[in-house]
XYZ file of C-alpha atoms in Angstrom:
557
model
C 10.640 -24.715 31.400
C 8.312 -24.307 27.945
C 4.922 -24.412 28.643
C 3.294 -25.057 24.989
C -0.449 -25.446 24.613
C -2.129 -28.817 24.969
C -4.542 -28.394 22.255
C -3.234 -30.785 18.794
C -5.146 -28.278 16.075
C -2.705 -25.212 17.922
C 0.420 -27.820 17.880
C -0.080 -28.279 14.212
C -0.869 -24.736 13.521
C 2.146 -23.667 14.239
C 4.332 -26.552 13.284
C 3.457 -25.616 9.784
C 4.151 -22.099 10.062
C 7.185 -23.215 11.362
C 7.991 -25.357 8.387
C 7.128 -22.372 6.076
C 9.254 -19.663 7.625
C 6.320 -17.770 8.883
C 8.176 -16.271 12.180
C 6.500 -12.947 12.748
C 2.399 -13.093 14.666
C 0.524 -9.744 15.739
C -0.896 -11.077 18.269
C -4.224 -9.147 19.656
C -5.253 -10.129 23.342
C -8.219 -12.463 24.033
C -9.231 -15.597 26.042
C -10.195 -17.494 23.166
C -7.038 -16.638 20.870
C -5.248 -17.626 24.518
C -4.038 -21.100 23.596
C -2.498 -19.517 20.002
C -0.762 -17.000 21.478
C 0.864 -18.897 24.682
C 2.016 -21.615 22.061
C 3.616 -18.872 19.421
C 5.233 -17.236 22.315
C 7.181 -20.398 23.520
C 7.996 -21.477 20.065
C 12.252 -19.794 19.351
C 11.463 -19.563 15.780
C 8.582 -17.188 16.293
C 8.364 -13.541 17.413
C 4.933 -12.343 18.994
C 3.956 -8.500 18.918
C 0.740 -7.387 20.937
C -1.172 -4.992 19.406
C -4.366 -4.351 21.592
C -6.489 -3.156 18.613
C -7.693 -5.568 15.939
C -8.105 -2.614 13.181
C -4.737 -1.232 13.877
C -3.029 -4.891 14.611
C -4.268 -6.206 10.894
C -2.782 -2.565 9.439
C 0.804 -3.142 11.324
C 0.805 -6.829 10.175
C 0.047 -5.587 6.499
C 2.960 -3.191 7.070
C 5.072 -5.673 8.209
C 4.592 -8.231 5.664
C 4.856 -5.079 2.783
C 8.770 -4.550 4.015
C 9.196 -8.387 4.764
C 7.927 -9.599 1.290
C 6.597 -12.539 2.938
C 3.408 -13.670 5.167
C 2.810 -12.625 8.526
C -0.028 -13.897 10.921
C -2.102 -11.962 12.847
C -4.358 -13.841 15.441
C -7.534 -12.522 17.639
C -9.980 -13.759 19.523
C -13.403 -14.518 18.236
C -16.632 -11.934 17.768
C -16.149 -8.421 16.939
C -12.523 -8.902 16.714
C -12.084 -10.916 13.955
C -14.602 -7.858 11.932
C -11.886 -5.282 12.885
C -9.568 -7.145 10.552
C -11.512 -6.679 7.444
C -10.379 -3.262 6.714
C -6.703 -4.095 6.434
C -7.949 -7.757 4.607
C -9.526 -6.235 1.907
C -6.438 -3.718 1.281
C -4.148 -6.280 1.633
C -5.951 -7.948 -1.072
C -6.324 -5.533 -3.462
C -2.411 -4.809 -2.808
C -1.061 -8.622 -2.932
C 0.232 -8.729 0.432
C 0.276 -12.034 2.166
C -1.431 -12.051 5.712
C -2.213 -14.601 7.321
C -5.721 -14.397 9.442
C -6.063 -16.928 12.111
C -9.137 -16.292 14.022
C -10.391 -18.487 17.359
C -13.747 -19.099 17.399
C -16.127 -20.703 19.553
C -17.157 -24.480 18.468
C -19.417 -24.430 15.625
C -22.796 -25.444 17.275
C -22.160 -22.107 19.616
C -23.687 -20.311 16.247
C -26.470 -17.885 16.632
C -27.415 -19.252 20.033
C -26.559 -16.467 21.438
C -23.516 -17.266 23.020
C -21.247 -14.819 24.283
C -18.490 -13.638 21.348
C -19.796 -15.808 18.768
C -20.651 -14.900 14.902
C -20.915 -16.440 11.405
C -17.138 -16.532 11.948
C -16.380 -18.892 8.912
C -16.184 -17.500 5.626
C -15.735 -14.022 7.084
C -13.602 -12.209 4.612
C -14.710 -14.504 1.552
C -15.381 -11.746 -0.722
C -11.542 -10.277 -0.299
C -9.659 -13.227 0.608
C -7.509 -15.824 -1.453
C -8.960 -18.743 0.674
C -11.200 -19.578 3.958
C -10.602 -22.246 6.155
C -12.108 -23.986 9.049
C -10.027 -26.453 11.463
C -11.836 -29.482 13.284
C -11.512 -29.448 16.456
C -9.560 -32.499 18.277
C -12.036 -34.725 19.093
C -13.615 -34.724 15.490
C -12.725 -37.882 14.159
C -10.378 -37.432 11.454
C -8.815 -34.068 12.905
C -5.559 -34.733 12.938
C -5.066 -35.690 9.330
C -7.890 -33.054 8.049
C -5.942 -30.434 9.722
C -2.500 -30.882 8.764
C -3.492 -31.029 5.047
C -5.726 -27.881 5.416
C -2.906 -25.820 7.689
C -0.669 -26.581 4.609
C -2.843 -25.711 2.032
C -4.003 -22.709 3.610
C -0.219 -21.511 4.139
C 0.917 -22.452 0.696
C -2.085 -20.315 -1.181
C -0.755 -17.267 0.992
C 2.271 -17.722 -0.530
C 1.252 -18.598 -4.069
C -1.116 -15.735 -4.164
C 0.514 -13.088 -1.998
C -2.631 -12.199 -0.441
C -4.568 -12.653 2.944
C -5.882 -16.476 3.589
C -7.594 -16.917 6.615
C -7.969 -19.948 8.787
C -11.310 -20.233 11.198
C -10.193 -22.053 14.111
C -12.849 -23.591 16.535
C -11.512 -23.914 19.811
C -13.563 -25.255 23.343
C -12.359 -24.952 26.348
C -10.621 -25.937 28.229
C -8.286 -23.378 26.606
C -5.276 -23.071 29.042
C -4.209 -26.650 29.580
C -0.571 -26.652 28.797
C 2.408 -29.146 27.955
C 6.041 -28.997 28.444
C 7.295 -31.295 25.508
C 5.572 -31.330 21.512
C 4.412 -34.186 19.554
C 6.602 -34.893 16.675
C 5.024 -33.905 13.744
C 6.315 -34.473 10.403
C 8.311 -32.776 8.066
C 6.452 -30.824 5.506
C 7.550 -30.590 1.484
C 6.450 -27.613 -0.238
C 4.152 -28.134 -3.454
C 3.787 -24.259 -3.968
C 4.166 -24.354 -7.765
C 6.260 -21.402 -9.970
C 4.235 -20.039 -12.157
C 5.434 -19.804 -15.728
C 5.101 -17.224 -18.512
C 5.764 -18.456 -22.430
C 5.780 -15.296 -24.625
C 3.524 -14.901 -27.008
C 4.877 -14.577 -30.531
C 2.694 -11.979 -32.008
C 3.381 -9.655 -29.123
C 6.105 -8.654 -31.177
C 4.273 -8.267 -34.069
C 1.637 -6.125 -32.383
C 4.905 -4.080 -30.742
C 6.848 -3.380 -33.733
C 3.783 -2.168 -35.922
C 2.674 0.289 -33.016
C 3.739 3.740 -33.611
C 2.866 5.497 -30.273
C 3.454 2.844 -27.477
C 2.869 4.113 -23.840
C 3.665 2.624 -20.664
C 1.993 3.643 -17.523
C 3.089 2.122 -14.266
C 1.122 2.337 -11.525
C 1.849 1.207 -7.392
C 4.576 -1.295 -7.278
C 7.234 -2.146 -4.799
C 10.776 -0.852 -5.788
C 11.659 -2.930 -8.610
C 15.254 -2.737 -10.006
C 15.298 -5.181 -12.504
C 12.391 -3.639 -14.304
C 13.461 -0.223 -13.667
C 16.715 -0.909 -16.023
C 14.609 -2.999 -18.350
C 12.466 0.370 -18.933
C 15.385 2.363 -18.980
C 16.643 0.723 -22.002
C 13.465 1.052 -23.402
C 13.112 4.964 -23.403
C 17.044 5.181 -24.154
C 17.217 6.055 -27.630
C 13.179 7.344 -27.119
C 11.340 4.326 -27.940
C 8.485 4.571 -26.095
C 6.700 6.517 -23.460
C 6.853 5.947 -19.458
C 4.439 7.300 -17.503
C 4.918 6.833 -13.790
C 3.757 8.174 -10.410
C 4.893 8.290 -6.668
C 4.122 4.804 -5.784
C 5.515 3.113 -9.211
C 8.813 3.699 -7.606
C 11.029 4.031 -10.846
C 13.470 6.986 -11.503
C 14.742 7.930 -14.635
C 14.961 11.278 -16.276
C 13.128 10.141 -19.293
C 9.898 8.818 -17.165
C 7.378 11.264 -17.005
C 7.304 11.318 -13.565
C 4.561 13.926 -12.965
C 1.596 12.798 -14.521
C -0.895 15.450 -13.505
C 1.535 18.385 -14.026
C 1.565 17.459 -18.046
C -1.915 16.632 -18.741
C -4.359 18.262 -16.025
C -5.506 20.716 -18.710
C -6.437 18.249 -21.334
C -9.335 18.267 -23.841
C -10.626 17.073 -26.212
C -8.233 17.512 -28.970
C -5.066 16.546 -26.544
C -7.079 13.394 -26.108
C -6.524 12.225 -29.350
C -3.160 14.332 -30.281
C -1.641 12.470 -26.913
C -3.308 8.896 -27.431
C -1.084 5.872 -28.021
C -1.780 3.041 -30.293
C -0.493 0.389 -27.254
C -1.046 0.643 -23.888
C 1.009 -1.073 -21.613
C 0.010 -1.301 -17.890
C 1.870 -2.267 -15.276
C 1.386 -2.816 -11.448
C -1.856 -2.034 -9.957
C -3.295 0.898 -8.606
C -2.866 4.764 -10.383
C -3.589 7.509 -8.016
C -3.943 10.138 -11.016
C -7.718 10.750 -12.149
C -7.031 12.561 -14.632
C -4.748 9.838 -16.423
C -7.522 7.309 -15.979
C -9.926 9.558 -18.180
C -7.534 10.271 -21.086
C -6.747 7.468 -21.595
C -10.511 6.080 -21.267
C -11.486 8.669 -23.835
C -8.413 7.797 -25.980
C -9.571 4.273 -26.295
C -5.974 2.952 -27.758
C -6.340 0.244 -30.518
C -4.225 -2.061 -27.643
C -4.331 -2.312 -24.178
C -1.866 -4.705 -22.358
C -1.808 -5.109 -18.873
C 1.127 -7.501 -17.026
C 0.631 -8.387 -13.758
C 0.279 -12.165 -11.671
C -2.553 -11.126 -10.103
C -4.721 -8.999 -11.467
C -5.898 -7.899 -15.297
C -8.434 -5.535 -14.417
C -9.940 -3.508 -17.329
C -9.471 0.210 -16.308
C -9.315 1.682 -19.643
C -11.992 -0.480 -20.939
C -9.852 -1.868 -23.907
C -7.761 -4.182 -22.185
C -7.477 -6.998 -25.138
C -4.174 -8.940 -23.401
C -3.914 -10.549 -19.942
C -0.231 -11.441 -19.778
C -0.219 -13.252 -16.146
C 3.642 -12.820 -15.569
C 6.218 -10.416 -13.349
C 6.910 -7.425 -15.195
C 10.409 -8.236 -14.987
C 10.035 -11.739 -16.603
C 7.852 -9.990 -19.488
C 9.697 -7.645 -20.381
C 12.831 -9.388 -20.273
C 11.584 -11.459 -23.196
C 9.927 -8.925 -24.792
C 13.427 -7.085 -25.210
C 14.714 -9.926 -26.866
C 12.332 -9.817 -29.602
C 11.594 -6.551 -30.445
C 13.192 -3.242 -32.636
C 13.971 -0.424 -30.576
C 13.816 2.811 -33.062
C 13.232 6.544 -31.579
C 9.624 7.647 -31.812
C 8.124 11.306 -32.708
C 5.769 9.911 -29.935
C 8.439 10.255 -27.030
C 9.281 14.304 -28.837
C 5.415 14.869 -28.701
C 5.771 13.985 -24.812
C 8.817 15.660 -24.486
C 8.083 18.888 -25.849
C 4.888 19.100 -23.034
C 7.096 17.808 -20.046
C 9.522 20.971 -21.156
C 6.842 23.479 -21.222
C 5.311 21.976 -18.024
C 8.178 21.655 -15.708
C 9.243 25.320 -16.691
C 5.963 26.319 -15.693
C 6.195 24.273 -12.614
C 9.852 25.978 -11.872
C 8.361 29.327 -12.048
C 5.036 28.753 -10.073
C 6.981 27.422 -6.906
C 8.418 30.808 -6.011
C 4.669 32.087 -5.622
C 3.482 30.001 -3.573
C 3.243 30.793 0.055
C 3.788 28.553 3.349
C 0.785 25.980 3.128
C 0.319 22.174 2.495
C 1.903 22.970 -1.307
C 4.545 24.882 0.491
C 5.155 21.713 3.077
C 5.405 19.104 0.103
C 8.004 21.144 -1.792
C 10.366 21.699 1.276
C 10.043 17.848 2.135
C 11.000 16.548 -1.581
C 14.380 18.351 -0.797
C 15.024 18.111 2.840
C 14.093 14.176 3.353
C 17.782 12.170 3.910
C 17.978 9.815 1.213
C 17.611 6.564 3.098
C 14.354 7.127 4.573
C 11.301 5.191 2.858
C 8.192 6.998 2.341
C 4.597 6.543 3.003
C 2.256 8.694 2.358
C -1.331 8.559 3.926
C -4.661 8.804 1.206
C -6.258 11.943 0.044
C -4.591 15.119 -0.675
C -1.047 13.406 1.121
C -0.774 11.085 -2.116
C -1.983 13.686 -4.581
C 0.229 16.477 -3.430
C 3.058 14.403 -3.612
C 2.723 13.784 -7.242
C 3.174 17.109 -8.162
C 7.002 16.946 -6.519
C 10.156 15.010 -6.602
C 9.945 12.206 -4.218
C 10.380 9.329 -7.027
C 13.849 9.371 -5.481
C 12.746 7.216 -2.377
C 11.198 4.334 -2.171
C 7.021 5.388 -1.598
C 4.022 3.613 -0.224
C 0.696 4.516 -0.039
C -2.521 2.214 0.677
C -3.762 2.345 -2.394
C -5.348 -0.741 -2.509
C -8.986 0.406 -1.885
C -7.513 4.085 -1.323
C -8.779 4.819 2.416
C -7.612 6.722 5.592
C -7.864 4.295 8.070
C -4.972 2.638 8.874
C -2.199 4.409 7.077
C -0.378 5.618 10.160
C -0.180 1.416 11.593
C 0.922 0.394 8.285
C 3.572 2.641 8.192
C 4.602 1.998 11.332
C 4.249 -1.691 10.767
C 7.073 -0.893 8.129
C 9.317 0.657 10.330
C 8.972 -2.447 13.190
C 10.856 -4.622 10.318
C 13.277 -2.109 8.618
C 16.644 -1.036 9.509
C 16.610 2.018 7.905
C 14.169 4.629 8.586
C 10.300 5.404 8.116
C 8.558 8.512 6.902
C 4.906 9.040 7.158
C 3.589 11.835 5.678
C 0.012 12.088 6.823
C -2.947 14.553 6.630
C -4.847 15.643 9.991
C -7.972 13.941 9.293
C -6.143 10.593 8.358
C -3.694 10.845 11.795
C -6.660 11.445 14.238
C -8.441 8.351 12.829
C -6.056 6.160 13.288
C -4.543 7.419 16.665
C -3.938 3.499 17.581
C -1.677 3.243 15.478
C 0.749 4.555 17.887
C -0.037 2.270 20.504
C 2.556 0.118 19.509
C 5.866 -0.289 21.858
C 7.640 -1.492 18.844
C 8.200 1.549 16.835
C 11.569 1.836 16.551
C 13.258 5.574 17.716
C 14.192 6.172 14.218
C 10.721 6.288 12.719
C 9.152 10.086 12.108
C 5.917 11.628 11.257
C 4.851 14.517 9.340
C 1.370 15.768 9.934
C 0.005 18.727 8.060
C -2.974 19.969 10.145
C -5.160 22.310 7.988
C -8.160 21.609 10.500
C -10.266 19.891 8.195
C -10.208 17.463 5.247
C -9.011 20.018 2.936
C -9.208 17.069 -0.179
C -12.794 18.204 -0.408
C -12.164 21.856 -0.442
C -10.133 21.139 -3.747
C -12.274 18.657 -5.430
C -15.281 19.792 -7.581
C -18.512 19.679 -5.450
C -18.544 19.638 -1.972
C -17.373 23.236 -1.612
C -20.834 24.428 -3.058
C -22.728 22.854 -0.423
C -23.949 24.250 2.797
C -23.030 20.713 4.641
C -19.149 21.145 3.826
C -17.555 22.595 6.602
C -19.310 20.295 9.403
C -20.157 17.145 8.032
C -17.835 16.807 4.770
C -14.687 18.485 5.132
C -15.402 18.030 9.097
C -13.633 21.335 10.679
C -11.576 20.873 13.960
C -9.522 22.676 16.424
C -7.623 19.472 17.434
C -3.575 19.409 17.938
C -1.191 16.007 18.067
C 0.819 17.448 20.831
C -0.735 15.725 23.758
C -0.838 12.459 21.870
C 2.223 12.893 20.795
C 3.296 12.950 24.566
C 0.980 10.075 25.469
C 2.528 7.589 23.027
C 6.245 8.613 24.157
C 7.308 10.283 20.803
C 9.111 13.521 20.843
C 6.647 16.320 19.379
C 7.786 19.393 17.202
C 4.887 22.100 15.340
C 5.834 24.824 12.837
C 2.802 27.433 12.577
C 4.815 29.439 9.984
C 7.814 29.475 7.320
C 10.289 30.640 9.669
C 9.476 27.808 12.578
C 9.093 25.495 9.899
C 12.672 25.879 8.156
C 14.449 26.157 11.227
C 12.837 22.939 12.961
C 13.216 20.936 9.531
C 16.607 19.687 10.117
C 16.219 18.786 13.513
C 13.355 17.038 12.594
C 15.491 14.277 10.832
C 18.244 14.087 13.037
C 18.860 10.650 15.130
C 17.168 10.715 18.392
C 15.911 8.233 21.507
C 12.475 8.589 20.730
C 10.441 8.301 17.461
C 9.525 11.878 16.462
C 6.288 13.868 14.472
C 6.459 17.046 13.121
C 2.992 19.052 12.999
C 2.567 21.524 10.405
C -0.111 23.802 10.865
C -2.125 25.309 8.288
C -5.180 25.709 9.411
C -7.000 29.087 7.903
C -4.530 29.077 5.120
C -6.965 28.454 2.200
C -4.401 25.896 1.022
C -6.755 24.700 -1.199
C -6.511 27.908 -2.889
C -2.783 28.187 -3.395
C -3.120 24.655 -5.370
C -5.771 25.982 -8.000
C -3.358 29.309 -8.135
C -0.751 26.623 -8.810
C -2.575 24.591 -11.611
C -3.614 28.456 -12.901
C -0.252 29.495 -13.457
C 0.662 26.239 -14.959
C -1.808 27.363 -17.824
C 0.145 30.418 -18.607
C 2.253 30.892 -21.449
C 5.809 32.119 -20.421
């Protein structure tokens, strides 16, 4: 026999979610949100996932939403539990990942009277959410109509903005009164507005009069339609297209290793390679070098194409084009001339030299973090979805051919805090295997990302354990201080072996080139459990290997 919550606001909430197809709920246990957990778990249309740690739970939900490409709901109890959602909410806000955050709360008049687990929870996330709503309690006048309308608005906003939206739900005791049948609630008609884009005619003239056109694609989900459109633009060398690993685009005429080509640019190079027209697509760009180049280059025109964000990253933005990139480029291609450009040839010569130096340098690099990334780019099976943690991992990835995979990284805020949880949430929602490539500090920071009973056996994690946050020996500055070892790089002697066993993962370790070569193929074979491969590179001066690589790129062949 079904046991639903008797609380009408909870019944309304669940009904609206069901009407809009939001059927995945990440539940962190607690008493104040128990009515929501009980009710959702009894609904045949919904699947609930229990994740204890709210910080991890929110990142798990974010990974799920990223894989599903639709909203996922989170629910937690009141007080500090809700504040632990914040890191993932910020990340989802800047990545436009739809999360519906359902925080249970004490009655509104209990705030600031020192009642247990009671904080100022209404509007808690307002700086980084697309909407903040609070329901009325059942006893309040007009609560039925108000709550039905409010939840509908919140859910539609989550879809429209493709980002986090918060509903705070005050609940008075008793919390555990149940009913066996639900009242009949009205069917709802969606009022979500489809966005329209009108192509401005003067864009055609601006394109056709620009002799040096550069398209830079930042982080975005795989987009086959956009890939075909950009491939058409580069077919006869009309434009230069710069991409990164997280651009999820792949064409031999795209320039896919930006730092490999521009790492040594100086003032004259900024002028030589500067575009007249810069078109940016997608969101955050990893490369600091390309940001410096384009800020110094000062293009005459800059168009940014995105439905949600028009950031003036390069301080010359003059066209905010609020459209999906594939919609924009479909109209652009019908209006412009495509002619070969010497600008493409200029970049192509640069690429040929840099790629040749890269290929000549690889055999000189011994066992190290660099060696591992080079190997992984060759041995990962084609059907894997690849996630990178932040800091060193995503930067190493930029140098190699990972663009043949679907690749993801939390570049909204570029934090290390939820990389494992996000990847595991993604893995839960896809039938294809997921691989996380992570540094040791990122991995240990998010240990609770493994406290998850839903991780599929085809999930894989590669940890490159260099015994510290080695990024701080790569970037200029920290290594010149006395605090680098303990307080910045944070040296340690930890291993993931016992953690892997504790959380039910198979564990494999590699400590040198020979052992890595021996285990890598087995690591990707199917098994009964998810697997962790820990590659130990502590004490190998990984930063020197990377610096040597870039020094070798400077040398004339």
